[in-house]
PDB file of C-alpha atoms in Angstrom:
ATOM      1  CA  MET N   1     138.266  82.170 160.734  1.00  0.00           C
ATOM      2  CA  ASP N   2     141.715  83.592 159.933  1.00  0.00           C
ATOM      3  CA  VAL N   3     142.801  87.060 161.399  1.00  0.00           C
ATOM      4  CA  VAL N   4     143.125  88.722 157.933  1.00  0.00           C
ATOM      5  CA  ALA N   5     139.411  87.800 156.934  1.00  0.00           C
ATOM      6  CA  ALA N   6     138.123  88.853 160.471  1.00  0.00           C
ATOM      7  CA  ILE N   7     140.011  92.207 160.247  1.00  0.00           C
ATOM      8  CA  ARG N   8     138.108  92.837 156.911  1.00  0.00           C
ATOM      9  CA  ILE N   9     134.728  92.309 158.287  1.00  0.00           C
ATOM     10  CA  VAL N  10     132.837  95.413 159.150  1.00  0.00           C
ATOM     11  CA  ASP N  11     129.564  93.774 160.049  1.00  0.00           C
ATOM     12  CA  GLN N  12     128.129  90.319 159.626  1.00  0.00           C
ATOM     13  CA  ARG N  13     124.493  89.449 159.993  1.00  0.00           C
ATOM     14  CA  ILE N  14     122.431  86.315 160.390  1.00  0.00           C
ATOM     15  CA  ASN N  15     118.749  86.804 159.498  1.00  0.00           C
ATOM     16  CA  GLY N  16     119.332  90.455 160.108  1.00  0.00           C
ATOM     17  CA  ILE N  17     121.036  90.031 163.811  1.00  0.00           C
ATOM     18  CA  SER N  18     124.385  91.708 163.738  1.00  0.00           C
ATOM     19  CA  VAL N  19     126.877  89.031 165.247  1.00  0.00           C
ATOM     20  CA  GLY N  20     130.605  88.633 165.922  1.00  0.00           C
ATOM     21  CA  GLU N  21     132.482  85.454 165.972  1.00  0.00           C
ATOM     22  CA  PHE N  22     130.840  84.224 169.054  1.00  0.00           C
ATOM     23  CA  GLY N  23     127.291  84.880 167.642  1.00  0.00           C
ATOM     24  CA  MET N  24     128.123  82.820 164.518  1.00  0.00           C
ATOM     25  CA  SER N  25     129.394  80.048 166.819  1.00  0.00           C
ATOM     26  CA  VAL N  26     126.110  80.298 168.952  1.00  0.00           C
ATOM     27  CA  PHE N  27     123.912  79.842 166.113  1.00  0.00           C
ATOM     28  CA  MET N  28     125.950  77.020 164.782  1.00  0.00           C
ATOM     29  CA  GLY N  29     125.790  75.333 168.180  1.00  0.00           C
ATOM     30  CA  VAL N  30     122.060  75.780 168.347  1.00  0.00           C
ATOM     31  CA  VAL N  31     121.740  73.747 165.121  1.00  0.00           C
ATOM     32  CA  MET N  32     123.861  70.969 166.865  1.00  0.00           C
ATOM     33  CA  GLY N  33     121.850  71.109 170.108  1.00  0.00           C
ATOM     34  CA  ILE N  34     124.897  72.856 171.971  1.00  0.00           C
ATOM     35  CA  GLN N  35     124.155  75.394 174.762  1.00  0.00           C
ATOM     36  CA  PRO N  36     126.678  78.085 175.559  1.00  0.00           C
ATOM     37  CA  ILE N  37     127.102  78.322 179.206  1.00  0.00           C
ATOM     38  CA  PHE N  38     130.389  80.166 179.759  1.00  0.00           C
ATOM     39  CA  GLY N  39     132.640  82.560 177.900  1.00  0.00           C
ATOM     40  CA  SER N  40     135.685  84.542 178.550  1.00  0.00           C
ATOM     41  CA  GLY N  41     137.401  87.335 176.523  1.00  0.00           C
ATOM     42  CA  ASP N  42     137.289  91.027 175.972  1.00  0.00           C
ATOM     43  CA  LEU N  43     134.427  93.331 177.182  1.00  0.00           C
ATOM     44  CA  ALA N  44     132.970  93.607 173.848  1.00  0.00           C
ATOM     45  CA  PHE N  45     132.710  89.832 173.583  1.00  0.00           C
ATOM     46  CA  CYS N  46     131.052  89.663 176.961  1.00  0.00           C
ATOM     47  CA  LYS N  47     128.464  92.175 175.893  1.00  0.00           C
ATOM     48  CA  GLU N  48     127.712  90.186 172.802  1.00  0.00           C
ATOM     49  CA  ALA N  49     127.491  87.046 174.688  1.00  0.00           C
ATOM     50  CA  ALA N  50     124.983  88.520 177.190  1.00  0.00           C
ATOM     51  CA  ALA N  51     122.861  90.011 174.498  1.00  0.00           C
ATOM     52  CA  LEU N  52     122.439  86.559 172.696  1.00  0.00           C
ATOM     53  CA  CYS N  53     122.507  84.298 175.720  1.00  0.00           C
ATOM     54  CA  PRO N  54     121.011  86.182 178.713  1.00  0.00           C
ATOM     55  CA  GLU N  55     121.944  83.492 181.186  1.00  0.00           C
ATOM     56  CA  ILE N  56     125.527  82.800 179.931  1.00  0.00           C
ATOM     57  CA  VAL N  57     128.272  83.431 182.534  1.00  0.00           C
ATOM     58  CA  THR N  58     130.850  85.638 181.198  1.00  0.00           C
ATOM     59  CA  VAL N  59     134.287  86.910 182.376  1.00  0.00           C
ATOM     60  CA  SER N  60     135.912  89.952 180.905  1.00  0.00           C
ATOM     61  CA  VAL N  61     139.663  89.931 181.148  1.00  0.00           C
ATOM     62  CA  LYS N  62     140.577  92.822 178.820  1.00  0.00           C
ATOM     63  CA  GLU N  63     139.012  95.954 177.262  1.00  0.00           C
ATOM     64  CA  GLY N  64     140.046  97.835 174.377  1.00  0.00           C
ATOM     65  CA  VAL N  65     141.081 101.485 174.921  1.00  0.00           C
ATOM     66  CA  ILE N  66     139.906 103.111 171.699  1.00  0.00           C
ATOM     67  CA  PRO N  67     136.208 103.927 171.560  1.00  0.00           C
ATOM     68  CA  GLY N  68     133.954 103.245 168.752  1.00  0.00           C
ATOM     69  CA  SER N  69     133.635 100.392 166.420  1.00  0.00           C
ATOM     70  CA  GLY N  70     136.290 101.237 163.811  1.00  0.00           C
ATOM     71  CA  ARG N  71     133.693 101.051 161.065  1.00  0.00           C
ATOM     72  CA  GLU N  72     135.093 104.033 159.376  1.00  0.00           C
ATOM     73  CA  CYS N  73     138.721 102.585 159.174  1.00  0.00           C
ATOM     74  CA  LEU N  74     140.378 100.989 156.149  1.00  0.00           C
ATOM     75  CA  THR N  75     141.833  97.445 156.772  1.00  0.00           C
ATOM     76  CA  GLU N  76     145.303  98.483 158.056  1.00  0.00           C
ATOM     77  CA  GLU N  77     143.782 101.241 160.124  1.00  0.00           C
ATOM     78  CA  TYR N  78     141.527  99.110 161.664  1.00  0.00           C
ATOM     79  CA  ARG N  79     144.348  96.519 162.526  1.00  0.00           C
ATOM     80  CA  GLU N  80     146.405  99.376 164.019  1.00  0.00           C
ATOM     81  CA  ARG N  81     143.442 100.679 166.221  1.00  0.00           C
ATOM     82  CA  ASN N  82     142.758  97.368 167.994  1.00  0.00           C
ATOM     83  CA  THR N  83     146.226  96.809 169.266  1.00  0.00           C
ATOM     84  CA  ALA N  84     145.677  98.531 172.613  1.00  0.00           C
ATOM     85  CA  ALA N  85     143.873  97.057 175.533  1.00  0.00           C
ATOM     86  CA  ILE N  86     143.763  97.045 179.357  1.00  0.00           C
ATOM     87  CA  HIS N  87     144.396  93.521 180.544  1.00  0.00           C
ATOM     88  CA  LEU N  88     143.954  91.864 183.890  1.00  0.00           C
ATOM     89  CA  HIS N  89     146.984  90.411 185.404  1.00  0.00           C
ATOM     90  CA  PRO N  90     147.146  86.767 184.272  1.00  0.00           C
ATOM     91  CA  HIS N  91     146.879  85.426 187.784  1.00  0.00           C
ATOM     92  CA  GLU N  92     143.730  87.396 188.478  1.00  0.00           C
ATOM     93  CA  ALA N  93     142.307  86.450 184.959  1.00  0.00           C
ATOM     94  CA  ARG N  94     142.755  82.899 185.590  1.00  0.00           C
ATOM     95  CA  ARG N  95     141.283  83.194 188.943  1.00  0.00           C
ATOM     96  CA  ARG N  96     138.196  84.969 187.556  1.00  0.00           C
ATOM     97  CA  ILE N  97     137.893  82.407 184.671  1.00  0.00           C
ATOM     98  CA  TYR N  98     138.086  79.601 187.022  1.00  0.00           C
ATOM     99  CA  GLU N  99     135.297  81.062 189.335  1.00  0.00           C
ATOM    100  CA  GLY N 100     133.065  81.957 186.447  1.00  0.00           C
ATOM    101  CA  ALA N 101     133.408  78.429 184.873  1.00  0.00           C
ATOM    102  CA  CYS N 102     132.577  76.784 188.160  1.00  0.00           C
ATOM    103  CA  GLU N 103     129.515  79.132 188.505  1.00  0.00           C
ATOM    104  CA  ALA N 104     128.439  78.356 184.978  1.00  0.00           C
ATOM    105  CA  ALA N 105     128.669  74.655 185.588  1.00  0.00           C
ATOM    106  CA  ARG N 106     126.752  74.868 188.833  1.00  0.00           C
ATOM    107  CA  ARG N 107     123.897  76.877 187.220  1.00  0.00           C
ATOM    108  CA  PHE N 108     123.811  74.513 184.322  1.00  0.00           C
ATOM    109  CA  VAL N 109     123.651  71.432 186.528  1.00  0.00           C
ATOM    110  CA  SER N 110     120.793  73.027 188.419  1.00  0.00           C
ATOM    111  CA  ALA N 111     118.938  74.508 185.456  1.00  0.00           C
ATOM    112  CA  PRO N 112     120.147  73.495 182.053  1.00  0.00           C
ATOM    113  CA  GLU N 113     116.920  74.792 180.365  1.00  0.00           C
ATOM    114  CA  ALA N 114     117.803  78.320 181.433  1.00  0.00           C
ATOM    115  CA  PHE N 115     120.731  78.367 178.930  1.00  0.00           C
ATOM    116  CA  SER N 116     118.753  77.731 175.817  1.00  0.00           C
ATOM    117  CA  VAL N 117     119.171  80.019 172.882  1.00  0.00           C
ATOM    118  CA  ARG N 118     116.136  80.679 170.778  1.00  0.00           C
ATOM    119  CA  PRO N 119     116.855  79.152 167.205  1.00  0.00           C
ATOM    120  CA  LEU N 120     116.525  81.272 164.244  1.00  0.00           C
ATOM    121  CA  GLU N 121     113.898  80.632 161.787  1.00  0.00           C
ATOM    122  CA  ALA N 122     114.589  79.382 158.238  1.00  0.00           C
ATOM    123  CA  PRO N 123     115.210  80.590 155.572  1.00  0.00           C
ATOM    124  CA  TYR N 124     118.604  81.682 156.544  1.00  0.00           C
ATOM    125  CA  THR N 125     120.195  84.788 155.161  1.00  0.00           C
ATOM    126  CA  ILE N 126     123.873  85.494 155.895  1.00  0.00           C
ATOM    127  CA  GLU N 127     125.056  89.219 155.098  1.00  0.00           C
ATOM    128  CA  ILE N 128     128.727  90.118 155.375  1.00  0.00           C
ATOM    129  CA  ASP N 129     130.103  93.724 154.872  1.00  0.00           C
ATOM    130  CA  TYR N 130     133.826  93.541 154.169  1.00  0.00           C
ATOM    131  CA  ARG N 131     136.230  96.437 154.045  1.00  0.00           C
ATOM    132  CA  THR N 132     137.541  97.698 150.771  1.00  0.00           C
ATOM    133  CA  ASP N 133     140.489 100.109 150.185  1.00  0.00           C
ATOM    134  CA  ALA N 134     138.065 103.118 149.749  1.00  0.00           C
ATOM    135  CA  ARG N 135     136.778 104.660 152.858  1.00  0.00           C
ATOM    136  CA  SER N 136     133.141 103.953 153.813  1.00  0.00           C
ATOM    137  CA  VAL N 137     132.729 101.579 150.584  1.00  0.00           C
ATOM    138  CA  TYR N 138     132.054  98.052 151.546  1.00  0.00           C
ATOM    139  CA  ASP N 139     131.964  94.770 149.719  1.00  0.00           C
ATOM    140  CA  CYS N 140     128.507  93.596 150.694  1.00  0.00           C
ATOM    141  CA  ARG N 141     127.985  89.972 150.209  1.00  0.00           C
ATOM    142  CA  ARG N 142     124.714  87.882 150.723  1.00  0.00           C
ATOM    143  CA  TYR N 143     124.107  84.134 151.148  1.00  0.00           C
ATOM    144  CA  GLN N 144     120.900  82.240 151.577  1.00  0.00           C
ATOM    145  CA  HIS N 145     119.675  78.706 152.278  1.00  0.00           C
ATOM    146  CA  PRO N 146     116.114  77.564 152.514  1.00  0.00           C
ATOM    147  CA  SER N 147     116.541  75.308 155.378  1.00  0.00           C
ATOM    148  CA  ASP N 148     120.316  74.753 156.513  1.00  0.00           C
ATOM    149  CA  LEU N 149     122.099  77.470 158.582  1.00  0.00           C
ATOM    150  CA  ILE N 150     125.458  75.616 158.439  1.00  0.00           C
ATOM    151  CA  ALA N 151     125.229  75.353 154.478  1.00  0.00           C
ATOM    152  CA  ALA N 152     124.623  79.152 154.260  1.00  0.00           C
ATOM    153  CA  LEU N 153     127.530  79.725 156.615  1.00  0.00           C
ATOM    154  CA  ASN N 154     129.665  77.432 154.405  1.00  0.00           C
ATOM    155  CA  GLN N 155     128.757  79.434 151.414  1.00  0.00           C
ATOM    156  CA  SER N 156     130.003  82.675 153.064  1.00  0.00           C
ATOM    157  CA  TRP N 157     133.413  81.077 154.184  1.00  0.00           C
ATOM    158  CA  GLU N 158     134.149  79.777 150.632  1.00  0.00           C
ATOM    159  CA  ASP N 159     133.351  82.935 148.888  1.00  0.00           C
ATOM    160  CA  ARG N 160     135.199  85.361 151.381  1.00  0.00           C
ATOM    161  CA  PRO N 161     137.539  87.755 149.859  1.00  0.00           C
ATOM    162  CA  GLN N 162     141.224  86.944 149.910  1.00  0.00           C
TER     163      GLN N 162
END
């Protein structure tokens, strides 16, 4: 997803479950038989990953400093509010990522079934709320497919606001 489109998204849901980019990827992966075992990124990503995939190993390497979701912000305000974060030193981040990835691989080899994600049930509904230029007014779009999650996601990608 391009950065401009991502900044415009207030919330996106698959079958009523609010997900970020990771959640979208997880459910696409489930369709293709891919199990997430490790992820690294900001603290918000790690929380989303743990909520969707309880056994996933995550490593947080940065944390945003402005509290809240930014739901109330216009697009440019949201872009500005998410520029500040506290980061680990790169050497420490690499060390933790390496250790986390090794731990995830060990756990996956010993118990791959522990990393399974419960697939969503068809029919699939994708709902995306986009920011507009008016405060607290969203461009809400909804896409459905009776049997194919990827097709529903493709509809949402092709119809995204420019």
